[in-house]
Amino acid sequence: MRKLGYRIAAVAVVTATAATVTAVRLVAPSEATTTTVGRMVAGAEVKAAPDSTSPADLAVDFEALLGQHSVLASNMMRSRFRGDDDFVQAANASLGRNTDDMTGLVGKLFGDATAAKFRPLWSEHVVMLFAYAGALADHDDTAKAKALAELTEYETRLAQFFSGASQGRLPMATALPLVVTHIEHLTGQADAYAAGDYTKADELFRMGFQHTYDLGLGLAKALLPPSDTAVLDEPVWRLRSQLGKLLAEHAVLIEDTTRAAVTRTPDFTASGQSMNANTSDIAAAVDTLFNAAAAKQFQQLWGTHVEALVAYAAATAAKDTAKQQMARDTLTKFQKDLAKFLSAATNGRATPAALEAALGEHDRMLMQHADLYAAKNYQSAHDIAYETYDHMFHLARTLADAFGSTVAAKLPKGGAATGFGGLAGHV
Amino acid sequence: MRRLLALFLLVLLSSCHGSSPPVAPAPASSAPADDFRSSTTYEKTALPVRLRIPALHVDSPIIDLGLQDDGAVEVPESVHEAGWFDGGPRPGQDGPAVILGHVDSKAGPGIFAGLHKVKAGTLVEVVRADKSVAKFTITKVSRVEKTRFPTDLVYAPSLDPTLRLVTCGGTFDHAAGSYRDNVIAYADVV
């Protein structure tokens, strides 16, 4: 289980189980003076969601953390090129925090001994990726070749680690290409970003996120006993995993896009394109779950949200408080409109008030992220980005369950009457 | 070990920060974010119009199927036509698209007479209204009692672009006038 996280409980949004609980924020290790902080959302006192520790729950959490690792590693490498003041925080705090969370989860999933081996091994490639990025930034071909050689050697060791822990379920021949692809996505996006090819860099950024996210589930399925992971192939778990990936990706892409808007860097256009691709993917999921008309309506609403957040970031950069307020007002309306839409789509399984509160929290965190970034308070900006990812991932879980229940109620009942007996005894 | 690594990273970061020239993209003269527009042109996958399974000599138009009053899925009137359950995803779109066909009539074979013996790897093509073709390969075939029909595995939404082909099989209940089992072929998009 993650040490810091927003747990949006199913009981919060889904009427069928409860109506009062919406979110909980556990306290980061660095926030040593407090224990657990409750929040007031939509007038209801916030309580901790039940701690889900089934292997399937942990496996889905593991894939989210691995996907987040890919994003944080990419950001760390890009920061190195940009020479941002924030790269120390990006590299050392966010990535370290992600590694801490992953190690904790590895311990719960696969045991303390595996976790003890995992942490130093995993941390090693973060250092190597930083060295690679530094070599690129310095145009030092010798250092780049050295970093690549180290990464290549490392890929084999990491694949051996996973393969060895799987008790034969993950052959080395399968594990190695998966690890190699992860490293290639990260170095590839770095190469493209350093060359100013932001479109290619962002394409690889998305591919890297999606590959690593899926890798997390694949590893969990390989390393855990089959009896613990069989449920992960069931539609309800697939939907939780897939919707979590789409919405978590939304969080990282909107952060990336608003960062570029705040800093007015030329990578903004490519970030915006990636953002739009993700929006289309989420709309496609709505089509699958409901219908094309709902997808179209959703995309319009979601687009309003994305545009308002970008506008807020741009206004923040321009110190234009009037435009900031316009963006806030747009987001407030969006939260009401989307909450109403989703509640109707789920036949009331998701309550408008709880949805509005959850969407409001999402937007609040993203605006705070833009504010902090513009104020060059990078440590806090990275902290809120980390929490935003977690919040969105868990909101996705709640939505997946509400969507799944809604669709399940409309599915055909029983088998199909598709025969009249002419071939009886032969089929 | 963790602290050593963190320290090592910090040393690296500090030294690099002070010595290497930034290769950062320079801020743009105008704010590109001012022109940003979110995508609003969602394009839905076209409707399925024809089913082809060369290995089974199937080449049939596809009709739309909904639900009957009792909640069961509709089936094609003709035993020589396939039908797509229009309450679910379209073939090639994310999610499980379901196509149903009869195994037989009272007198002879129907469009899915050979489905129970189809092999894994068999190609299935679905032509759509925009002339695009979604291609799938069969991954497995199962036969289940209709009373234990796996509704979730066949119809329940995930975002995997898959196809399910459904027909009848097993023993025939002459009193009820129907087969006791359904044959389900599962296919993944190519």
XYZ file of C-alpha atoms in Angstrom:
617
model
C 0.000 0.000 0.000
C 1.274 3.428 -0.787
C 2.490 5.505 2.097
C 0.924 8.649 0.735
C -2.257 8.531 -1.133
C -5.701 9.720 -1.727
C -8.082 6.860 -1.302
C -11.315 7.683 -2.977
C -13.509 5.055 -1.510
C -16.103 3.314 -3.568
C -18.408 4.030 -0.676
C -17.979 7.712 -1.354
C -19.178 7.933 -4.891
C -21.300 4.873 -5.294
C -24.666 5.292 -3.686
C -25.192 1.602 -3.295
C -22.685 1.380 -0.498
C -22.560 4.733 1.257
C -22.810 8.433 0.737
C -20.564 10.284 3.104
C -16.969 9.311 2.616
C -15.137 10.897 -0.270
C -11.433 11.082 0.211
C -8.644 10.614 2.623
C -5.149 11.830 2.648
C -2.614 9.867 4.527
C 0.432 11.729 5.652
C 3.729 11.763 3.883
C 6.732 10.510 5.793
C 8.183 13.994 5.628
C 5.154 15.464 7.378
C 6.352 14.204 10.704
C 4.316 16.452 12.923
C 0.940 15.035 11.997
C -0.520 11.607 11.764
C -3.657 11.371 9.664
C -5.329 14.351 8.148
C -8.997 14.262 7.412
C -10.586 16.626 4.949
C -13.916 18.206 4.687
C -15.384 17.530 1.279
C -18.880 18.561 0.337
C -19.730 19.042 3.958
C -18.891 15.523 4.989
C -16.098 14.588 7.303
C -13.530 12.541 5.513
C -12.625 9.147 6.808
C -10.087 6.600 5.719
C -11.195 4.179 3.074
C -10.930 0.508 3.902
C -7.389 -0.715 3.321
C -7.481 -3.082 0.368
C -4.642 -5.525 0.632
C -5.705 -8.437 -1.541
C -2.997 -9.546 -3.970
C -5.108 -8.242 -6.850
C -5.449 -4.817 -5.215
C -1.727 -4.678 -4.559
C -0.964 -5.784 -8.097
C -3.051 -2.941 -9.526
C -1.321 -0.505 -7.167
C 2.019 -1.882 -8.336
C 1.280 -1.143 -11.976
C 0.293 2.420 -11.073
C 3.575 2.922 -9.260
C 5.578 1.508 -12.140
C 3.790 3.784 -14.587
C 4.505 6.717 -12.317
C 8.159 5.715 -12.189
C 8.366 6.031 -15.963
C 6.897 9.529 -15.821
C 9.133 10.686 -13.000
C 12.230 9.243 -14.637
C 11.366 10.998 -17.910
C 10.815 14.267 -16.074
C 14.099 13.878 -14.239
C 15.959 13.362 -17.505
C 14.225 16.316 -19.164
C 14.989 18.514 -16.198
C 18.621 17.662 -16.686
C 18.543 19.076 -20.231
C 16.586 22.113 -19.288
C 18.919 22.915 -16.441
C 15.871 23.559 -14.285
C 16.423 24.489 -10.690
C 13.960 21.784 -9.805
C 15.796 18.786 -11.103
C 17.296 17.909 -7.742
C 13.817 17.665 -6.294
C 12.499 15.793 -9.283
C 15.262 13.257 -9.181
C 15.866 12.862 -5.526
C 12.480 13.432 -3.942
C 9.790 12.271 -6.314
C 11.687 9.356 -7.771
C 12.979 8.396 -4.340
C 9.463 8.558 -2.956
C 8.201 6.412 -5.799
C 10.976 3.886 -5.184
C 10.125 3.868 -1.477
C 6.467 3.231 -2.242
C 7.331 0.546 -4.752
C 9.696 -1.172 -2.343
C 6.991 -1.203 0.303
C 4.592 -2.753 -2.135
C 7.168 -5.294 -3.334
C 7.570 -6.323 0.286
C 3.841 -6.835 0.705
C 3.492 -8.649 -2.583
C 6.600 -10.763 -2.735
C 8.145 -10.663 0.752
C 10.739 -8.643 2.632
C 13.699 -10.524 1.198
C 12.654 -9.659 -2.347
C 12.052 -6.046 -1.342
C 15.510 -5.806 0.210
C 17.054 -6.856 -3.095
C 14.703 -4.750 -5.158
C 15.410 -1.315 -3.688
C 19.139 -1.023 -4.428
C 18.755 -2.738 -7.788
C 15.952 -0.414 -8.845
C 17.699 2.702 -7.550
C 20.748 1.786 -9.573
C 19.073 2.412 -12.910
C 17.787 5.787 -11.773
C 21.394 6.849 -11.273
C 22.336 5.391 -14.663
C 19.500 7.244 -16.393
C 20.611 10.460 -14.762
C 24.129 9.849 -16.002
C 22.768 9.205 -19.502
C 20.791 12.441 -19.434
C 23.830 14.329 -18.210
C 25.928 12.935 -21.027
C 23.319 14.046 -23.532
C 23.117 17.515 -22.028
C 26.887 17.849 -22.059
C 27.186 16.409 -25.586
C 29.641 13.933 -24.120
C 29.563 10.912 -26.421
C 32.035 8.982 -24.298
C 29.939 9.388 -21.172
C 26.814 8.530 -23.142
C 28.365 5.317 -24.432
C 29.485 4.431 -20.923
C 26.002 5.053 -19.518
C 24.448 2.975 -22.282
C 26.853 0.118 -21.643
C 25.987 0.211 -17.954
C 22.284 0.267 -18.714
C 22.652 -2.684 -21.072
C 24.441 -4.697 -18.431
C 21.858 -3.606 -15.896
C 18.937 -4.731 -18.066
C 20.147 -8.307 -17.840
C 20.571 -8.142 -14.077
C 17.098 -6.659 -13.551
C 15.520 -9.224 -15.864
C 17.346 -11.986 -13.984
C 15.989 -10.605 -10.732
C 12.384 -10.689 -11.933
C 12.785 -14.024 -13.670
C 14.413 -15.552 -10.621
C 11.664 -14.339 -8.309
C 8.934 -15.786 -10.518
C 9.663 -19.446 -9.791
C 9.756 -20.226 -13.486
C 6.641 -18.305 -14.448
C 8.609 -15.521 -16.135
C 11.341 -16.955 -18.389
C 14.420 -14.824 -18.931
C 13.584 -14.717 -22.645
C 10.353 -12.929 -21.779
C 11.658 -10.753 -18.967
C 14.635 -9.276 -20.792
C 12.751 -7.684 -23.729
C 10.295 -6.138 -21.283
C 13.094 -4.491 -19.320
C 14.954 -3.472 -22.470
C 11.833 -1.776 -23.827
C 11.433 0.184 -20.612
C 14.985 1.493 -20.813
C 14.665 2.200 -24.531
C 11.552 4.289 -24.006
C 13.315 6.383 -21.399
C 16.546 6.873 -23.298
C 14.634 7.350 -26.554
C 12.418 10.101 -25.189
C 15.525 11.707 -23.718
C 17.340 11.574 -27.064
C 14.375 13.149 -28.849
C 13.842 15.809 -26.194
C 17.501 16.771 -26.249
C 17.307 17.058 -30.041
C 14.288 19.336 -29.790
C 11.964 16.748 -31.342
C 9.282 17.180 -28.727
C 6.610 15.350 -30.672
C 8.686 12.191 -30.812
C 9.775 12.685 -27.218
C 6.187 12.865 -26.050
C 5.113 9.893 -28.148
C 7.814 7.838 -26.461
C 6.865 9.356 -23.119
C 3.319 8.030 -23.552
C 4.510 4.676 -24.821
C 6.916 4.443 -21.917
C 4.187 5.168 -19.407
C 1.795 2.668 -20.920
C 4.425 -0.045 -21.289
C 5.694 0.334 -17.759
C 2.178 0.483 -16.346
C 1.293 -2.772 -18.082
C 4.631 -4.234 -17.088
C 3.630 -3.791 -13.460
C 0.606 -6.006 -13.873
C 2.557 -8.519 -15.919
C 5.227 -8.763 -13.248
C 2.676 -9.142 -10.482
C 0.968 -11.924 -12.411
C 4.280 -13.662 -13.000
C 5.683 -13.295 -9.516
C 2.548 -14.131 -7.539
C 0.989 -17.589 -7.353
C -1.611 -18.042 -10.121
C -4.302 -18.608 -7.503
C -3.766 -15.018 -6.304
C -3.868 -13.407 -9.703
C -6.526 -15.295 -11.683
C -9.055 -12.576 -10.875
C -6.919 -10.007 -12.653
C -8.113 -11.388 -16.008
C -11.751 -10.905 -15.078
C -13.461 -7.949 -16.759
C -14.010 -5.991 -13.556
C -10.303 -6.054 -12.748
C -9.303 -5.362 -16.330
C -11.536 -2.297 -16.329
C -10.127 -1.065 -13.012
C -6.624 -1.448 -14.366
C -7.325 0.101 -17.765
C -9.380 3.046 -16.569
C -6.760 3.655 -13.901
C -4.113 3.817 -16.595
C -6.078 6.271 -18.741
C -6.974 8.639 -15.914
C -3.576 8.458 -14.226
C -2.071 9.314 -17.597
C -4.444 12.272 -17.816
C -3.031 13.526 -14.527
C 0.594 13.310 -15.633
C -0.089 14.805 -19.057
C -2.072 17.752 -17.756
C 0.738 18.416 -15.294
C 3.252 18.257 -18.094
C 1.131 20.524 -20.299
C 0.466 23.110 -17.609
C 4.149 23.122 -16.647
C 5.006 23.945 -20.244
C 2.264 26.593 -20.238
C 3.658 28.173 -17.082
C 7.207 28.218 -18.416
C 6.143 29.055 -21.997
C 8.549 26.501 -23.384
C 8.286 25.253 -26.976
C 7.572 21.720 -25.842
C 4.066 22.943 -25.013
C 2.602 22.106 -28.414
C 3.711 18.484 -28.261
C 2.484 18.220 -24.678
C -0.884 19.549 -25.782
C -1.049 16.965 -28.559
C -0.343 14.159 -26.110
C -2.977 15.605 -23.815
C -5.491 15.548 -26.641
C -4.602 11.983 -27.565
C -5.277 10.926 -23.993
C -8.596 12.801 -24.019
C -9.602 10.911 -27.163
C -8.636 7.627 -25.514
C -10.783 8.374 -22.496
C -13.678 9.326 -24.771
C -13.227 5.993 -26.575
C -13.521 4.227 -23.222
C -16.778 6.075 -22.578
C -18.005 4.890 -25.979
C -17.154 1.305 -25.063
C -18.930 1.580 -21.742
C -21.967 3.553 -22.864
C -22.253 4.675 -26.479
C -20.820 7.011 -29.089
C -23.181 9.855 -28.250
C -22.100 9.722 -24.608
C -18.475 9.682 -25.731
C -19.000 12.800 -27.804
C -20.709 14.604 -24.954
C -18.036 13.484 -22.508
C -15.249 14.693 -24.757
C -16.812 18.156 -24.953
C -17.079 18.360 -21.174
C -13.621 16.950 -20.551
C -12.161 19.295 -23.136
C -13.576 22.254 -21.243
C -11.743 21.023 -18.163
C -8.437 20.577 -19.975
C -8.656 23.952 -21.717
C -9.516 25.725 -18.467
C -6.552 24.195 -16.671
C -4.217 25.203 -19.485
C -5.768 28.680 -19.510
C -5.265 28.914 -15.747
C -1.601 27.991 -16.126
C -1.117 30.498 -18.929
C -2.845 33.204 -16.890
C -0.665 32.328 -13.926
C 2.431 32.790 -16.062
C 1.074 36.133 -17.277
C 0.048 37.133 -13.734
C -3.418 37.803 -15.130
C -5.707 37.337 -12.150
C -8.856 38.067 -14.141
C -8.148 35.203 -16.529
C -7.243 32.972 -13.613
C -10.656 33.662 -12.120
C -12.337 32.984 -15.456
C -10.601 29.613 -15.574
C -11.679 28.855 -12.007
C -15.268 29.705 -12.868
C -15.138 27.488 -15.939
C -13.807 24.621 -13.843
C -16.515 25.063 -11.235
C -19.148 24.766 -13.949
C -17.320 21.794 -15.467
C -17.323 19.991 -12.141
C -21.078 20.359 -11.841
C -21.713 19.448 -15.481
C -19.509 16.351 -15.547
C -20.797 15.180 -12.175
C -24.337 15.444 -13.516
C -23.363 13.643 -16.714
C -21.592 10.776 -14.933
C -24.321 10.402 -12.373
C -26.911 10.107 -15.128
C -24.721 7.713 -17.110
C -24.406 5.444 -14.083
C -28.110 5.652 -13.236
C -27.314 7.356 -9.985
C -24.736 4.830 -8.844
C -22.292 7.720 -8.677
C -23.764 10.619 -6.757
C -23.451 14.140 -8.209
C -22.299 15.677 -4.927
C -19.495 13.209 -4.343
C -18.418 13.344 -7.981
C -18.398 17.128 -7.948
C -16.295 17.087 -4.799
C -13.821 14.607 -6.277
C -13.513 16.570 -9.538
C -13.142 19.779 -7.561
C -10.294 18.251 -5.600
C -8.634 17.123 -8.819
C -8.816 20.635 -10.289
C -7.746 22.258 -7.032
C -4.600 20.141 -6.940
C -3.787 20.880 -10.567
C -4.213 24.639 -10.122
C -2.080 24.464 -6.992
C 0.521 22.579 -8.998
C 0.586 25.404 -11.568
C 0.776 28.042 -8.830
C 3.669 26.298 -7.118
C 5.518 25.730 -10.351
C 5.119 29.378 -11.353
C 6.363 30.411 -7.905
C 9.366 28.107 -8.400
C 8.358 26.160 -5.311
C 9.404 22.987 -7.035
C 9.496 20.659 -4.078
C 5.871 21.376 -3.243
C 4.920 21.292 -6.919
C 6.331 17.789 -7.203
C 4.611 16.759 -3.985
C 1.219 17.899 -5.226
C 1.861 16.279 -8.603
C 2.548 13.001 -6.846
C -0.660 13.283 -4.851
C -2.661 14.255 -7.934
C -1.571 11.059 -9.672
C -2.580 9.000 -6.687
C -5.907 10.784 -6.364
C -6.794 10.267 -9.992
C -5.801 6.617 -9.968
C -8.083 5.906 -7.053
C -10.926 7.975 -8.457
C -10.601 5.824 -11.576
C -11.103 2.710 -9.458
C -14.309 4.105 -8.063
C -15.556 5.140 -11.482
C -14.639 1.765 -12.985
C -16.776 0.003 -10.418
C -19.703 2.364 -10.931
C -19.416 2.058 -14.714
C -19.036 -1.710 -14.566
C -22.112 -2.130 -12.391
C -24.147 0.103 -14.667
C -23.189 -1.773 -17.803
C -23.626 -5.161 -16.133
C -27.246 -4.317 -15.397
C -27.894 -3.915 -19.139
C -26.193 -7.072 -20.392
C -28.123 -9.950 -21.955
C -29.446 -12.522 -19.559
C -28.592 -16.190 -20.094
C -27.341 -17.942 -23.188
C -28.339 -17.517 -26.810
C -30.965 -19.583 -28.649
C -28.947 -20.159 -31.787
C -29.915 -23.601 -33.011
C -32.902 -25.686 -34.101
C -31.545 -29.228 -33.887
C -30.802 -30.093 -37.491
C -27.254 -31.041 -36.545
C -28.136 -32.575 -33.165
C -25.560 -35.157 -32.262
C -22.963 -33.626 -34.549
C -22.080 -30.327 -32.832
C 22.403 1.647 0.891
C 19.468 3.927 0.179
C 21.174 6.902 1.767
C 24.370 6.180 -0.093
C 22.528 6.129 -3.363
C 20.695 9.332 -2.543
C 23.957 10.980 -1.578
C 25.591 9.764 -4.744
C 22.737 11.144 -6.772
C 22.871 14.468 -5.009
C 26.602 14.747 -5.615
C 26.016 14.002 -9.248
C 23.210 16.476 -9.441
C 25.145 19.209 -7.701
C 28.246 18.815 -9.778
C 26.382 18.632 -13.025
C 24.188 21.553 -12.174
C 27.119 23.813 -11.689
C 29.191 22.846 -14.698
C 27.094 21.915 -17.689
C 25.434 24.532 -19.819
C 21.698 24.131 -19.929
C 20.308 22.998 -23.236
C 16.848 24.014 -22.232
C 14.344 25.130 -24.810
C 14.178 28.897 -24.622
C 10.852 30.406 -23.631
C 8.695 31.188 -26.630
C 8.138 34.838 -27.483
C 4.382 34.364 -27.311
C 2.448 32.031 -25.073
C 1.588 28.909 -27.110
C -0.890 27.926 -24.429
C -3.144 30.809 -25.455
C -4.000 28.965 -28.662
C -4.522 25.552 -27.102
C -7.762 23.790 -27.910
C -8.782 20.438 -26.563
C -9.796 17.779 -29.062
C -13.565 17.587 -29.497
C -13.883 15.596 -32.689
C -14.504 12.107 -31.412
C -14.779 9.657 -34.280
C -16.669 6.505 -33.527
C -15.795 3.161 -35.034
C -18.023 2.334 -37.995
C -20.771 -0.266 -37.670
C -20.026 -3.867 -38.680
C -21.636 -4.946 -41.954
C -20.025 -8.231 -42.975
C -18.363 -11.224 -41.319
C -15.730 -13.358 -42.984
C -14.143 -16.511 -41.567
C -12.324 -18.108 -44.501
C -11.484 -21.303 -42.607
C -15.198 -21.948 -42.014
C -16.307 -20.663 -45.437
C -18.294 -17.949 -43.679
C -19.004 -14.778 -45.661
C -22.175 -13.159 -44.394
C -23.833 -9.817 -43.927
C -24.190 -8.714 -40.313
C -27.486 -7.535 -38.877
C -28.042 -5.644 -35.602
C -29.333 -7.484 -32.555
C -30.730 -6.095 -29.335
C -32.446 -7.580 -26.310
C -35.716 -9.493 -26.177
C -38.415 -8.568 -23.697
C -37.171 -11.191 -21.251
C -33.650 -9.775 -21.320
C -32.171 -12.532 -23.501
C -30.156 -11.525 -26.521
C -31.930 -11.466 -29.891
C -30.742 -13.891 -32.564
C -30.836 -13.595 -36.370
C -34.011 -14.740 -38.107
C -32.005 -16.393 -40.870
C -29.674 -19.243 -39.944
C -27.377 -18.054 -42.716
C -26.803 -14.569 -41.294
C -24.651 -13.331 -38.439
C -25.845 -10.710 -35.962
C -23.963 -8.205 -33.858
C -25.179 -7.361 -30.339
C -25.589 -3.604 -30.646
C -25.706 -3.028 -26.903
C -21.946 -3.554 -26.782
C -18.827 -2.300 -28.535
C -18.436 -2.360 -32.316
C -15.821 -4.808 -33.640
C -12.337 -3.310 -33.478
C -13.363 -0.759 -30.908
C -12.053 -1.164 -27.340
C -14.076 -3.787 -25.543
C -15.725 -7.130 -26.345
C -17.806 -7.107 -29.521
C -20.230 -10.037 -29.714
C -21.458 -11.667 -32.930
C -24.025 -14.429 -32.830
C -25.094 -16.969 -35.437
C -27.087 -20.174 -35.649
C -25.397 -23.541 -35.659
C -28.229 -25.054 -37.673
C -31.808 -24.963 -38.839
C -34.180 -27.870 -38.366
C -32.951 -29.311 -41.617
C -29.297 -28.444 -42.025
C -26.264 -26.387 -41.082
C -26.293 -22.732 -40.112
C -23.627 -20.117 -40.466
C -21.732 -21.236 -37.343
C -22.023 -24.992 -37.885
C -18.246 -25.344 -37.742
C -17.529 -22.974 -34.867
C -17.148 -25.742 -32.267
C -14.152 -27.174 -34.097
C -12.418 -23.956 -35.093
C -8.718 -23.854 -34.216
C -6.831 -21.233 -32.227
C -5.194 -18.842 -34.646
C -8.076 -18.885 -37.126
C -8.575 -15.526 -38.819
C -11.849 -13.652 -38.445
C -12.541 -10.481 -40.430
C -15.262 -7.947 -39.802
C -15.925 -5.454 -42.572
C -17.326 -2.160 -41.357
C -19.607 0.393 -42.968
C -16.665 2.624 -43.853
C -15.028 -0.338 -45.665
C -12.376 -0.703 -42.984
C -11.674 -4.250 -41.839
C -11.129 -5.335 -38.250
C -9.079 -8.526 -38.073
C -9.070 -10.965 -35.189
C -7.592 -14.355 -34.439
C -9.325 -16.997 -32.379
C -7.610 -17.639 -29.045
C -9.846 -20.341 -27.594
C -13.216 -22.046 -27.961
C -15.324 -23.198 -25.069
C -18.673 -24.955 -24.648
C -20.792 -24.031 -21.656
C -24.237 -24.893 -20.357
C -26.699 -22.142 -21.186
C -27.772 -22.155 -17.564
C -24.195 -21.223 -16.656
C -23.537 -18.819 -19.487
C -20.487 -16.659 -18.582
C -22.154 -13.313 -19.229
C -19.276 -11.333 -17.730
C -16.590 -13.047 -19.783
C -18.567 -12.628 -23.007
C -20.219 -9.239 -22.667
C -18.830 -7.346 -19.664
C -16.736 -4.369 -20.642
C -13.016 -4.205 -20.404
C -11.075 -1.949 -22.757
C -9.383 -4.821 -24.593
C -10.432 -4.857 -28.269
C -11.796 -8.389 -28.532
C -14.455 -10.387 -30.364
C -16.705 -13.196 -29.197
C -18.573 -15.487 -31.571
C -21.521 -17.296 -30.041
C -23.645 -20.219 -31.261
C -25.268 -23.376 -29.906
C -23.811 -26.820 -29.291
C -23.897 -29.898 -27.101
C -26.911 -32.100 -26.723
C -30.306 -31.108 -28.072
C -33.263 -30.859 -25.728
C -36.108 -32.004 -27.978
C -38.741 -31.089 -25.417
C -37.508 -27.534 -25.193
C -36.547 -27.377 -28.847
C -33.110 -26.013 -28.160
C -29.527 -27.004 -27.526
C -28.435 -27.182 -23.915
C -25.070 -25.499 -24.443
C -23.533 -22.493 -26.118
C -20.261 -22.585 -28.002
C -18.177 -19.447 -27.543
C -15.116 -18.560 -29.597
C -12.890 -15.867 -28.089
C -10.753 -13.757 -30.417
C -8.205 -10.961 -30.028
C -7.677 -8.130 -32.455
C -4.684 -8.584 -34.760
